[in-house]
PDB file of C-alpha atoms in Angstrom:
ATOM      1  CA  UNK A1162      18.794 -19.878  -0.680  1.00  0.00           C
ATOM      2  CA  UNK A1163      19.875 -16.515   0.637  1.00  0.00           C
ATOM      3  CA  UNK A1164      16.634 -14.836  -0.400  1.00  0.00           C
ATOM      4  CA  UNK A1165      13.823 -15.143   2.100  1.00  0.00           C
ATOM      5  CA  UNK A1166      10.458 -13.869   0.918  1.00  0.00           C
ATOM      6  CA  UNK A1167       7.113 -14.557   2.517  1.00  0.00           C
ATOM      7  CA  UNK A1168       3.420 -14.500   1.765  1.00  0.00           C
ATOM      8  CA  UNK A1169       2.395 -14.316   5.422  1.00  0.00           C
ATOM      9  CA  UNK A1170       0.230 -11.491   6.703  1.00  0.00           C
ATOM     10  CA  UNK A1171      -0.281 -10.606  10.338  1.00  0.00           C
ATOM     11  CA  UNK A1172      -2.833  -8.312  11.980  1.00  0.00           C
ATOM     12  CA  UNK A1173      -2.144  -6.310  15.121  1.00  0.00           C
ATOM     13  CA  UNK A1174      -5.023  -5.714  17.522  1.00  0.00           C
ATOM     14  CA  UNK A1175      -4.190  -2.618  19.600  1.00  0.00           C
ATOM     15  CA  UNK A1176      -7.111  -3.268  21.969  1.00  0.00           C
ATOM     16  CA  UNK A1177      -5.584  -6.546  23.137  1.00  0.00           C
ATOM     17  CA  UNK A1178      -1.952  -5.833  22.188  1.00  0.00           C
ATOM     18  CA  UNK A1179      -1.837  -9.104  20.246  1.00  0.00           C
ATOM     19  CA  UNK A1180      -0.885 -10.286  16.790  1.00  0.00           C
ATOM     20  CA  UNK A1181      -3.172 -12.551  14.759  1.00  0.00           C
ATOM     21  CA  UNK A1182      -2.502 -14.517  11.583  1.00  0.00           C
ATOM     22  CA  UNK A1183      -4.324 -13.205   8.528  1.00  0.00           C
ATOM     23  CA  UNK A1184      -5.018 -14.816   5.158  1.00  0.00           C
ATOM     24  CA  UNK A1185      -1.837 -15.447   3.194  1.00  0.00           C
ATOM     25  CA  UNK A1186      -0.898 -12.855   0.608  1.00  0.00           C
ATOM     26  CA  UNK A1187      -1.053 -14.184  -2.970  1.00  0.00           C
ATOM     27  CA  UNK A1188       2.599 -14.713  -3.881  1.00  0.00           C
ATOM     28  CA  UNK A1189       5.716 -14.391  -1.778  1.00  0.00           C
ATOM     29  CA  UNK A1190       7.347 -10.971  -1.806  1.00  0.00           C
ATOM     30  CA  UNK A1191       9.531  -8.478  -0.018  1.00  0.00           C
ATOM     31  CA  UNK A1192      10.368  -4.774  -0.373  1.00  0.00           C
ATOM     32  CA  UNK A1193       6.762  -3.995  -1.386  1.00  0.00           C
ATOM     33  CA  UNK A1194       4.448  -1.327   0.016  1.00  0.00           C
ATOM     34  CA  UNK A1195       1.261  -1.702   2.056  1.00  0.00           C
ATOM     35  CA  UNK A1196      -1.037   1.325   2.224  1.00  0.00           C
ATOM     36  CA  UNK A1197      -4.101   1.706   4.436  1.00  0.00           C
ATOM     37  CA  UNK A1198      -6.989   3.029   2.331  1.00  0.00           C
ATOM     38  CA  UNK A1199      -9.831   5.268   3.498  1.00  0.00           C
ATOM     39  CA  UNK A1200     -12.210   2.299   3.735  1.00  0.00           C
ATOM     40  CA  UNK A1201      -9.922   0.324   6.077  1.00  0.00           C
ATOM     41  CA  UNK A1202      -8.665  -2.050   3.385  1.00  0.00           C
ATOM     42  CA  UNK A1203      -4.943  -2.376   2.622  1.00  0.00           C
ATOM     43  CA  UNK A1204      -3.378  -2.047  -0.841  1.00  0.00           C
ATOM     44  CA  UNK A1205      -0.150  -4.007  -1.416  1.00  0.00           C
ATOM     45  CA  UNK A1206       1.849  -3.006  -4.490  1.00  0.00           C
ATOM     46  CA  UNK A1207       4.802  -4.667  -6.174  1.00  0.00           C
ATOM     47  CA  UNK A1208       7.826  -6.051  -4.428  1.00  0.00           C
ATOM     48  CA  UNK A1209      10.477  -8.559  -5.327  1.00  0.00           C
ATOM     49  CA  UNK A1210      10.523 -12.350  -5.114  1.00  0.00           C
ATOM     50  CA  UNK A1211      12.821 -15.188  -6.037  1.00  0.00           C
ATOM     51  CA  UNK A1212      12.297 -17.233  -9.219  1.00  0.00           C
ATOM     52  CA  UNK A1213      15.658 -18.513 -10.494  1.00  0.00           C
ATOM     53  CA  UNK A1214      16.960 -15.067  -9.520  1.00  0.00           C
ATOM     54  CA  UNK A1215      15.369 -11.945  -8.140  1.00  0.00           C
ATOM     55  CA  UNK A1216      12.240 -10.917 -10.034  1.00  0.00           C
ATOM     56  CA  UNK A1217       9.941  -7.927  -9.607  1.00  0.00           C
ATOM     57  CA  UNK A1218       6.177  -7.801  -9.218  1.00  0.00           C
ATOM     58  CA  UNK A1219       3.709  -5.478 -10.908  1.00  0.00           C
ATOM     59  CA  UNK A1220       0.658  -6.917  -9.186  1.00  0.00           C
ATOM     60  CA  UNK A1221      -1.533  -5.112  -6.699  1.00  0.00           C
ATOM     61  CA  UNK A1222      -3.501  -6.953  -4.043  1.00  0.00           C
ATOM     62  CA  UNK A1223      -6.240  -5.632  -1.768  1.00  0.00           C
ATOM     63  CA  UNK A1224      -6.713  -7.013   1.742  1.00  0.00           C
ATOM     64  CA  UNK A1225     -10.177  -6.753   3.294  1.00  0.00           C
ATOM     65  CA  UNK A1226      -9.871  -7.251   7.077  1.00  0.00           C
ATOM     66  CA  UNK A1227     -13.632  -7.748   7.485  1.00  0.00           C
ATOM     67  CA  UNK A1228     -13.494 -10.772   5.153  1.00  0.00           C
ATOM     68  CA  UNK A1229      -9.869 -11.778   5.926  1.00  0.00           C
ATOM     69  CA  UNK A1230      -9.407 -12.115   2.184  1.00  0.00           C
ATOM     70  CA  UNK A1231      -7.205 -10.817  -0.630  1.00  0.00           C
ATOM     71  CA  UNK A1232      -8.386  -9.807  -4.083  1.00  0.00           C
ATOM     72  CA  UNK A1233      -6.297  -8.882  -7.114  1.00  0.00           C
ATOM     73  CA  UNK A1234      -6.437  -5.312  -8.360  1.00  0.00           C
ATOM     74  CA  UNK A1235      -5.098  -3.644 -11.499  1.00  0.00           C
ATOM     75  CA  UNK A1236      -1.345  -4.166 -11.799  1.00  0.00           C
ATOM     76  CA  UNK A1237       0.916  -1.141 -11.735  1.00  0.00           C
ATOM     77  CA  UNK A1238       2.258  -0.605 -15.299  1.00  0.00           C
ATOM     78  CA  UNK A1239       5.922  -1.007 -14.268  1.00  0.00           C
ATOM     79  CA  UNK A1240       7.009  -3.779 -11.896  1.00  0.00           C
ATOM     80  CA  UNK A1241       8.976  -2.429  -8.942  1.00  0.00           C
ATOM     81  CA  UNK A1242      10.279  -2.774  -5.410  1.00  0.00           C
ATOM     82  CA  UNK A1243      11.858  -0.275  -2.993  1.00  0.00           C
ATOM     83  CA  UNK A1244       9.288   2.379  -3.999  1.00  0.00           C
ATOM     84  CA  UNK A1245       7.080   4.565  -1.817  1.00  0.00           C
ATOM     85  CA  UNK A1246       3.292   4.580  -1.580  1.00  0.00           C
ATOM     86  CA  UNK A1247       1.376   7.440   0.017  1.00  0.00           C
ATOM     87  CA  UNK A1248      -2.383   7.734   0.516  1.00  0.00           C
ATOM     88  CA  UNK A1249      -3.543  11.131  -0.704  1.00  0.00           C
ATOM     89  CA  UNK A1250      -6.298  13.101   1.080  1.00  0.00           C
ATOM     90  CA  UNK A1251      -8.844  12.118  -1.597  1.00  0.00           C
ATOM     91  CA  UNK A1252      -8.131   8.402  -1.053  1.00  0.00           C
ATOM     92  CA  UNK A1253      -5.967   7.788  -4.102  1.00  0.00           C
ATOM     93  CA  UNK A1254      -2.470   6.320  -3.648  1.00  0.00           C
ATOM     94  CA  UNK A1255       0.701   7.918  -5.025  1.00  0.00           C
ATOM     95  CA  UNK A1256       3.424   5.381  -5.903  1.00  0.00           C
ATOM     96  CA  UNK A1257       6.787   6.952  -6.652  1.00  0.00           C
ATOM     97  CA  UNK A1258      10.118   5.654  -7.895  1.00  0.00           C
ATOM     98  CA  UNK A1259      11.618   2.315  -6.975  1.00  0.00           C
ATOM     99  CA  UNK A1260      13.713  -0.247  -8.796  1.00  0.00           C
ATOM    100  CA  UNK A1261      12.646  -2.718 -11.506  1.00  0.00           C
ATOM    101  CA  UNK A1262      15.733  -4.909 -11.429  1.00  0.00           C
ATOM    102  CA  UNK A1263      17.630  -2.900 -14.024  1.00  0.00           C
ATOM    103  CA  UNK A1264      16.590   0.729 -13.671  1.00  0.00           C
ATOM    104  CA  UNK A1265      16.122   3.252 -10.884  1.00  0.00           C
ATOM    105  CA  UNK A1266      12.631   4.554 -11.581  1.00  0.00           C
ATOM    106  CA  UNK A1267      11.477   8.152 -11.851  1.00  0.00           C
ATOM    107  CA  UNK A1268       7.943   7.294 -12.882  1.00  0.00           C
ATOM    108  CA  UNK A1269       5.108   8.207 -10.579  1.00  0.00           C
ATOM    109  CA  UNK A1270       1.700   6.556 -10.704  1.00  0.00           C
ATOM    110  CA  UNK A1271      -1.579   7.254  -8.943  1.00  0.00           C
ATOM    111  CA  UNK A1272      -3.948   4.428  -8.073  1.00  0.00           C
ATOM    112  CA  UNK A1273      -7.664   5.258  -7.802  1.00  0.00           C
ATOM    113  CA  UNK A1274      -9.414   2.629  -5.625  1.00  0.00           C
ATOM    114  CA  UNK A1275     -12.866   3.751  -6.795  1.00  0.00           C
ATOM    115  CA  UNK A1276     -12.109   2.845 -10.425  1.00  0.00           C
ATOM    116  CA  UNK A1277      -9.264   0.309  -9.932  1.00  0.00           C
ATOM    117  CA  UNK A1278      -7.086   2.255 -12.369  1.00  0.00           C
ATOM    118  CA  UNK A1279      -3.547   3.623 -12.508  1.00  0.00           C
ATOM    119  CA  UNK A1280      -2.755   7.043 -13.972  1.00  0.00           C
ATOM    120  CA  UNK A1281       0.629   8.417 -14.919  1.00  0.00           C
ATOM    121  CA  UNK A1282       1.647  11.499 -12.923  1.00  0.00           C
ATOM    122  CA  UNK A1283       4.564  13.889 -13.307  1.00  0.00           C
ATOM    123  CA  UNK A1284       7.855  11.979 -13.000  1.00  0.00           C
ATOM    124  CA  UNK A1285      10.372  12.508 -10.239  1.00  0.00           C
ATOM    125  CA  UNK A1286      13.204  14.811 -11.232  1.00  0.00           C
ATOM    126  CA  UNK A1287      15.717  12.220 -10.026  1.00  0.00           C
ATOM    127  CA  UNK A1288      15.153   8.463 -10.380  1.00  0.00           C
ATOM    128  CA  UNK A1289      15.402   6.988  -6.893  1.00  0.00           C
ATOM    129  CA  UNK A1290      14.728   3.979  -4.681  1.00  0.00           C
ATOM    130  CA  UNK A1291      14.664   3.411  -0.902  1.00  0.00           C
ATOM    131  CA  UNK A1292      13.413   6.968  -0.353  1.00  0.00           C
ATOM    132  CA  UNK A1293      10.695   8.202   1.927  1.00  0.00           C
ATOM    133  CA  UNK A1294       7.486  10.018   1.053  1.00  0.00           C
ATOM    134  CA  UNK A1295       5.530  12.125   3.539  1.00  0.00           C
ATOM    135  CA  UNK A1296       2.045  13.589   3.182  1.00  0.00           C
ATOM    136  CA  UNK A1297       2.013  17.246   4.246  1.00  0.00           C
ATOM    137  CA  UNK A1298      -1.004  18.986   5.828  1.00  0.00           C
ATOM    138  CA  UNK A1299      -1.445  20.882   2.530  1.00  0.00           C
ATOM    139  CA  UNK A1300      -2.101  17.587   0.722  1.00  0.00           C
ATOM    140  CA  UNK A1301       1.229  17.677  -1.122  1.00  0.00           C
ATOM    141  CA  UNK A1302       3.734  14.842  -0.808  1.00  0.00           C
ATOM    142  CA  UNK A1303       7.443  15.364  -0.180  1.00  0.00           C
ATOM    143  CA  UNK A1304       9.741  12.661  -1.539  1.00  0.00           C
ATOM    144  CA  UNK A1305      13.157  12.726   0.130  1.00  0.00           C
ATOM    145  CA  UNK A1306      16.481  10.957   0.055  1.00  0.00           C
ATOM    146  CA  UNK A1307      17.017   7.423  -1.081  1.00  0.00           C
ATOM    147  CA  UNK A1308      19.511   5.967  -3.480  1.00  0.00           C
ATOM    148  CA  UNK A1309      19.777   7.475  -6.953  1.00  0.00           C
ATOM    149  CA  UNK A1310      21.605   6.733 -10.169  1.00  0.00           C
ATOM    150  CA  UNK A1311      23.214   9.163 -12.577  1.00  0.00           C
ATOM    151  CA  UNK A1312      25.071   8.043 -15.734  1.00  0.00           C
ATOM    152  CA  UNK A1313      28.017  10.273 -14.797  1.00  0.00           C
ATOM    153  CA  UNK A1314      28.000  10.056 -10.998  1.00  0.00           C
ATOM    154  CA  UNK A1315      26.927   6.419 -10.754  1.00  0.00           C
ATOM    155  CA  UNK A1316      25.006   5.286  -7.659  1.00  0.00           C
ATOM    156  CA  UNK A1317      24.809   7.874  -4.868  1.00  0.00           C
ATOM    157  CA  UNK A1318      22.839   8.817  -1.781  1.00  0.00           C
ATOM    158  CA  UNK A1319      20.347  11.416  -2.947  1.00  0.00           C
ATOM    159  CA  UNK A1320      20.126  14.433  -0.616  1.00  0.00           C
ATOM    160  CA  UNK A1321      17.362  16.136  -2.607  1.00  0.00           C
ATOM    161  CA  UNK A1322      13.696  16.765  -1.846  1.00  0.00           C
ATOM    162  CA  UNK A1323      10.885  16.867  -4.369  1.00  0.00           C
ATOM    163  CA  UNK A1324       7.286  17.945  -3.810  1.00  0.00           C
ATOM    164  CA  UNK A1325       4.292  16.444  -5.570  1.00  0.00           C
ATOM    165  CA  UNK A1326       1.038  18.409  -5.682  1.00  0.00           C
ATOM    166  CA  UNK A1327      -1.925  16.068  -6.343  1.00  0.00           C
ATOM    167  CA  UNK A1328      -4.069  19.031  -7.385  1.00  0.00           C
ATOM    168  CA  UNK A1329      -1.848  19.717 -10.398  1.00  0.00           C
ATOM    169  CA  UNK A1330      -0.374  16.233 -10.918  1.00  0.00           C
TER     170      UNK A1330
END
């Protein structure tokens, strides 16, 4: 088929400048996010895969490099790919926007590793996918660009910026 998704995971060792195979990720996927957490583990969220057509994942998986093992975590409430994921200063992870196969998403969720829970945060003003999100020194996150959809304008490149303040949600 034309869709090539993978469940492979590879570690990079900067001390030796080498790549090493890691335990396979549960389920093939692409266009997901991988976020380094404060404890050195990696949270993988969502993505798309092929199952008689493109399908979207809601699962979250946690990679523990010390054990070279994956464990399932609470799924994000809305399956998605092409979203952003940003680790906040307090260790939580902000997941914003994306695409669920039918809709450009404006919803924003925050994952708390300590409790393995997702909380709804203030939505993006403009639904978007393929954007970038940057953590600022203040602790706020700026979401910029990407592809957006408007019922009147249709699909367009989004030139706007939005700022998320984790202190106020």
